[in-house]
C-alpha positions as a printed NumPy array, in Angstrom:
array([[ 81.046, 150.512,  94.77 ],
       [ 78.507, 151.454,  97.398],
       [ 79.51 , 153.997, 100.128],
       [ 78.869, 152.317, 103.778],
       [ 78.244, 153.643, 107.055],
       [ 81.721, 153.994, 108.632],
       [ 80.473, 152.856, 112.409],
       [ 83.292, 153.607, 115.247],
       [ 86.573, 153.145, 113.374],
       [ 89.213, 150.854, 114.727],
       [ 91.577, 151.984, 111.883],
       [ 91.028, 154.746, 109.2  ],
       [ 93.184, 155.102, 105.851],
       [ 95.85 , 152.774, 106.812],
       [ 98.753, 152.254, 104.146],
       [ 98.275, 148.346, 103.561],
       [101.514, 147.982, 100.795],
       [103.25 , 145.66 , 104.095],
       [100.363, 144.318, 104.969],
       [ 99.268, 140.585, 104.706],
       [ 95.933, 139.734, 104.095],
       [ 95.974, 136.388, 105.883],
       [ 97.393, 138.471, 109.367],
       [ 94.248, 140.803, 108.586],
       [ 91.757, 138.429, 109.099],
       [ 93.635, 136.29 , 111.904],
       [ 93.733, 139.545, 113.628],
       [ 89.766, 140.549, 113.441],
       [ 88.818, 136.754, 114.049],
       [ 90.651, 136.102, 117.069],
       [ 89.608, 139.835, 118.292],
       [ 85.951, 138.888, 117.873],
       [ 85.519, 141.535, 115.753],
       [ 81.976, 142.662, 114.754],
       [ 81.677, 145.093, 111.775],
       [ 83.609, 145.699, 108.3  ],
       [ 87.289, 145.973, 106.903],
       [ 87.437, 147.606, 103.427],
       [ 90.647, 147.68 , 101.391],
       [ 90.73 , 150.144,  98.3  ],
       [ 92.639, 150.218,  95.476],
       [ 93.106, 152.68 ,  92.789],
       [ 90.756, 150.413,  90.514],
       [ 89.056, 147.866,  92.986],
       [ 87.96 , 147.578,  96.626],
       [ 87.44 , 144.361,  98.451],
       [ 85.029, 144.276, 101.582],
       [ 85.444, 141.815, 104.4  ],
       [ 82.17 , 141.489, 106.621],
       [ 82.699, 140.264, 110.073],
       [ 80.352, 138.812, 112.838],
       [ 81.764, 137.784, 116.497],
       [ 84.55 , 137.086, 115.059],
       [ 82.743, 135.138, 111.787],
       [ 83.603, 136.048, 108.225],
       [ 80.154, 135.873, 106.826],
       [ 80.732, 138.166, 103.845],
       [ 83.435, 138.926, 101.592],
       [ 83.177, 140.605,  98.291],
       [ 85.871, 142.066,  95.592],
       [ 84.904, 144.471,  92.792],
       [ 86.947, 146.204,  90.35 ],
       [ 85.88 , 149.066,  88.405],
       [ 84.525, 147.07 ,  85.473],
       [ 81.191, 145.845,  87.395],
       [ 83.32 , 142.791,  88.366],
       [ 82.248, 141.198,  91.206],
       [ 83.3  , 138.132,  93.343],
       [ 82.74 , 136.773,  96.208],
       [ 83.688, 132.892,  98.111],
       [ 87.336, 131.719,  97.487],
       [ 87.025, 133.65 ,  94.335],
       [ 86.198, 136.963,  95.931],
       [ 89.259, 136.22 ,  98.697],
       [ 91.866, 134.82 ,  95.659],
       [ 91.338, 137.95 ,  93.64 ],
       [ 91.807, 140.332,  97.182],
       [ 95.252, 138.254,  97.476],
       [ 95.965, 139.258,  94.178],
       [ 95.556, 142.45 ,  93.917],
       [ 97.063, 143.059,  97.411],
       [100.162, 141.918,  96.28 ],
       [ 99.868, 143.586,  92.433],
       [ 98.878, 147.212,  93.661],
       [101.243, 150.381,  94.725],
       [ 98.718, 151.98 ,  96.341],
       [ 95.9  , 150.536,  98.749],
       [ 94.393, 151.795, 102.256],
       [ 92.68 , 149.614, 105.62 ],
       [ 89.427, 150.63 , 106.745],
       [ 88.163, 148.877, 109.982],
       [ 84.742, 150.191, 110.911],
       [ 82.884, 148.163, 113.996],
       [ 79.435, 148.165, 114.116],
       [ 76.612, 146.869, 115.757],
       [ 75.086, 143.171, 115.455],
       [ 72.331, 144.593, 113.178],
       [ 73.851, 147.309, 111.364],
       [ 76.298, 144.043, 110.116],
       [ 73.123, 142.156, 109.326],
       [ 72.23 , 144.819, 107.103],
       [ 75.463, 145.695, 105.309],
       [ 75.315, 141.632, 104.93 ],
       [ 71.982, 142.032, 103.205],
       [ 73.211, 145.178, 101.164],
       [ 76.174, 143.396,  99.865],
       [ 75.348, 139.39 ,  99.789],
       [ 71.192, 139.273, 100.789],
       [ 68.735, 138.329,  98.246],
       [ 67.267, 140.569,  95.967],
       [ 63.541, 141.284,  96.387],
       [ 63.974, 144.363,  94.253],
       [ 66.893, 145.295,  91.967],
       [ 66.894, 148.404,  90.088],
       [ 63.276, 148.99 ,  90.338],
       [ 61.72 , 152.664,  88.8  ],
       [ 59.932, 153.655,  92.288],
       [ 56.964, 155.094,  90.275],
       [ 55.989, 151.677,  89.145],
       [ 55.752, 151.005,  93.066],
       [ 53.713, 151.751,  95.569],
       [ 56.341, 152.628,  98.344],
       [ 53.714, 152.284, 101.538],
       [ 52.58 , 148.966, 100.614],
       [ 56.158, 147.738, 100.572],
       [ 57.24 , 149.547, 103.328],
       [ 54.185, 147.581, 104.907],
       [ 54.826, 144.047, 103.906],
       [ 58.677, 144.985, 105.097],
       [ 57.112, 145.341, 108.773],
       [ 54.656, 142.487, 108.458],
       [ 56.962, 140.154, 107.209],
       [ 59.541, 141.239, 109.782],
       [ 62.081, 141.94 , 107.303],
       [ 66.038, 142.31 , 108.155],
       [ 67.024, 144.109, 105.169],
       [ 68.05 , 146.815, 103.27 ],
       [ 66.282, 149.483, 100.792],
       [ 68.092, 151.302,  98.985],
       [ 66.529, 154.58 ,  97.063],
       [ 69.194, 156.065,  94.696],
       [ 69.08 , 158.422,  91.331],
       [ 71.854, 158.901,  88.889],
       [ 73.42 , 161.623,  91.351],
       [ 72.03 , 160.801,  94.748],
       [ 71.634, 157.803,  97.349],
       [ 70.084, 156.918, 100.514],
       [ 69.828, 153.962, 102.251],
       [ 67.262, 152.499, 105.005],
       [ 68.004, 149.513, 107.298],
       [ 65.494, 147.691, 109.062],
       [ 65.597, 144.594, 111.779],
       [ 61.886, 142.386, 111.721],
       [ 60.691, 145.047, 109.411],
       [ 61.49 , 148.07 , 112.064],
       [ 63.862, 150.427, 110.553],
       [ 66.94 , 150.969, 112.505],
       [ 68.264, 154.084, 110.847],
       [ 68.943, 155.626, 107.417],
       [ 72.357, 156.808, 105.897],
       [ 72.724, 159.417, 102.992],
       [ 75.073, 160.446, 100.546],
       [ 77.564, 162.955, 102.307],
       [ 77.188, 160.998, 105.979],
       [ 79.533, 158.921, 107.53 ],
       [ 76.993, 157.056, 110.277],
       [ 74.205, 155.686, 110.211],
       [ 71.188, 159.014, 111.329],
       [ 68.126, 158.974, 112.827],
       [ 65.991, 161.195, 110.467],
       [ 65.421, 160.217, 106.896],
       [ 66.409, 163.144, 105.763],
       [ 67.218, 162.643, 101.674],
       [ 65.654, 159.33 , 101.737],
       [ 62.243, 161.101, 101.457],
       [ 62.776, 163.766,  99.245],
       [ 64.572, 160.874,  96.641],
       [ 61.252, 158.952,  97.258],
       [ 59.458, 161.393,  95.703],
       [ 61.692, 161.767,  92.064],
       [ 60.07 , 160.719,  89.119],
       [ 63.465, 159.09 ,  88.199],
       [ 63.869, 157.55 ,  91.525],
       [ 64.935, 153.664,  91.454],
       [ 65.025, 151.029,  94.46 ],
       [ 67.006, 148.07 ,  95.569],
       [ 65.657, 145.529,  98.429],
       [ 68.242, 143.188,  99.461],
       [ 66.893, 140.971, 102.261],
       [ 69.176, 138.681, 104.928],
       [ 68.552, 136.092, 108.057],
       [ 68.82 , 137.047, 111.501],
       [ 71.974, 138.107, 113.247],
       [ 71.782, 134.901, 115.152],
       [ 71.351, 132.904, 112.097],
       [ 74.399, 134.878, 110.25 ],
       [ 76.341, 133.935, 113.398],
       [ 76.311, 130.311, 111.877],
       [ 77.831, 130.746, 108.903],
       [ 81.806, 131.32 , 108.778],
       [ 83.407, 131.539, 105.487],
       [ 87.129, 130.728, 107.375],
       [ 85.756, 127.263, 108.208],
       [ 85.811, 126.706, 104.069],
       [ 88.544, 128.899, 103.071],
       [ 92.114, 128.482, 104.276],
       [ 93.428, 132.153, 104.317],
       [ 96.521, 131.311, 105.144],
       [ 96.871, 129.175, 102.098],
       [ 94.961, 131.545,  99.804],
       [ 97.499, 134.08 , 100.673],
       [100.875, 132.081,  99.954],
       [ 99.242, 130.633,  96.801],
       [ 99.271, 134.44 ,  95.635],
       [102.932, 135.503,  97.254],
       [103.834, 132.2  ,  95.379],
       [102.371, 133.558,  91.762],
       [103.316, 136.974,  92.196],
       [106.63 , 136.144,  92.669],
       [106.357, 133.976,  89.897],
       [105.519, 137.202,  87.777],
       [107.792, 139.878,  88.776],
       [111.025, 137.242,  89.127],
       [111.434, 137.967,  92.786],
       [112.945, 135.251,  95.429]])
């Protein structure tokens, strides 16, 4: 799973074992909460993308490449909530547009997916990203390194590296990985803040119903009352 920018933390390593996932997300909504809420597992990690409040993004993958997202994505967090003896809250809140981009990272469309960067020429694209007035991510990774660049209307609004925990000024690895031979890119591009503001996954999934649903087959499982 892709490392994120941790952004002012509200919580940090957090045992969630008593935790329910239903009181997690009542909690962030009603706190018009602005950022990200990750819960790992030994084999899986689901991410829960916020905005004012809005759950615009959520997205579960397990270690086999599986990924999920919708009512699919929130059944399968339930799930393995309930199944696993070990798991840990992260609550990072970040800015309007940093959550734009970590929408676009995890959910935006794909422009460019696991494209060799020598097949590319890297200023023309960085061009069209400004003269399209992109809000988007690019991601420049090898098999041992990453680095990631977020822009808002095609102006980039910071970089983040392998080894960092916020988001940095200076590009830092992002250039040196530009010029690998073996280099590849990702370009995952989103709406507006103001437009991701509309959308709110909790007005299409009931979480509270999602969550007893799984209490309900876990218990059916393991015999318990």
């Amino acid at each position: 799973m892709l490392r994120l920018p941790k952004g002012t933390p509200l919580f940090e390593n957090l045992d969630a074992a008593e935790l329910q996932l239903d009181a997690i997300i009542t909690k962030l909504a009603h706190g018009c909460f602005t950022g990200y809420a990750s819960l790992s597992f030994p084999a899986a990690v689901g991410i829960l993308v916020f905005e004012s409040g809005k759950l615009v993004s959520i997205i579960f993958e397990n270690n086999q490449g599986v990924r999920l997202n919708g009512f699919e994505g929130m059944t399968a967090l339930a799930e393995q909530m309930l199944e696993s003896n070990s798991s840990r809250l992260n609550v990072y809140r970040l800015s309007d547009d940093l959550t734009m981009c970590i929408h676009a990272l995890l959910q935006g469309e794909a422009r460019y997916r696991a494209q060799e960067l020598a097949l590319i020429d890297i200023k023309v694209l960085l061009e069209r990203v400004k003269n399209e007035q992109m809000n988007c991510c690019l991601r420049i990774y090898t098999q041992d390194r990453s680095a990631m660049i977020f822009y808002k209307e095609g102006n980039p609004l910071g970089f983040f590296h392998d080894g960092s925990h916020e988001i940095e000024a200076s590009p830092g690895d992002s250039q040196q990985l530009a010029q690998d031979p073996a280099a590849k890119i990702d370009l995952y591009t989103t709406v507006s803040a103001n437009e991701l503001m509309g959308h709110d996954l909790l007005e299409m999934i009931n979480v509270a119903n999602v969550w007893k649903t799984a209490v309900s087959r876990h218990q059916s499982k393991t015999g318990g009352a």
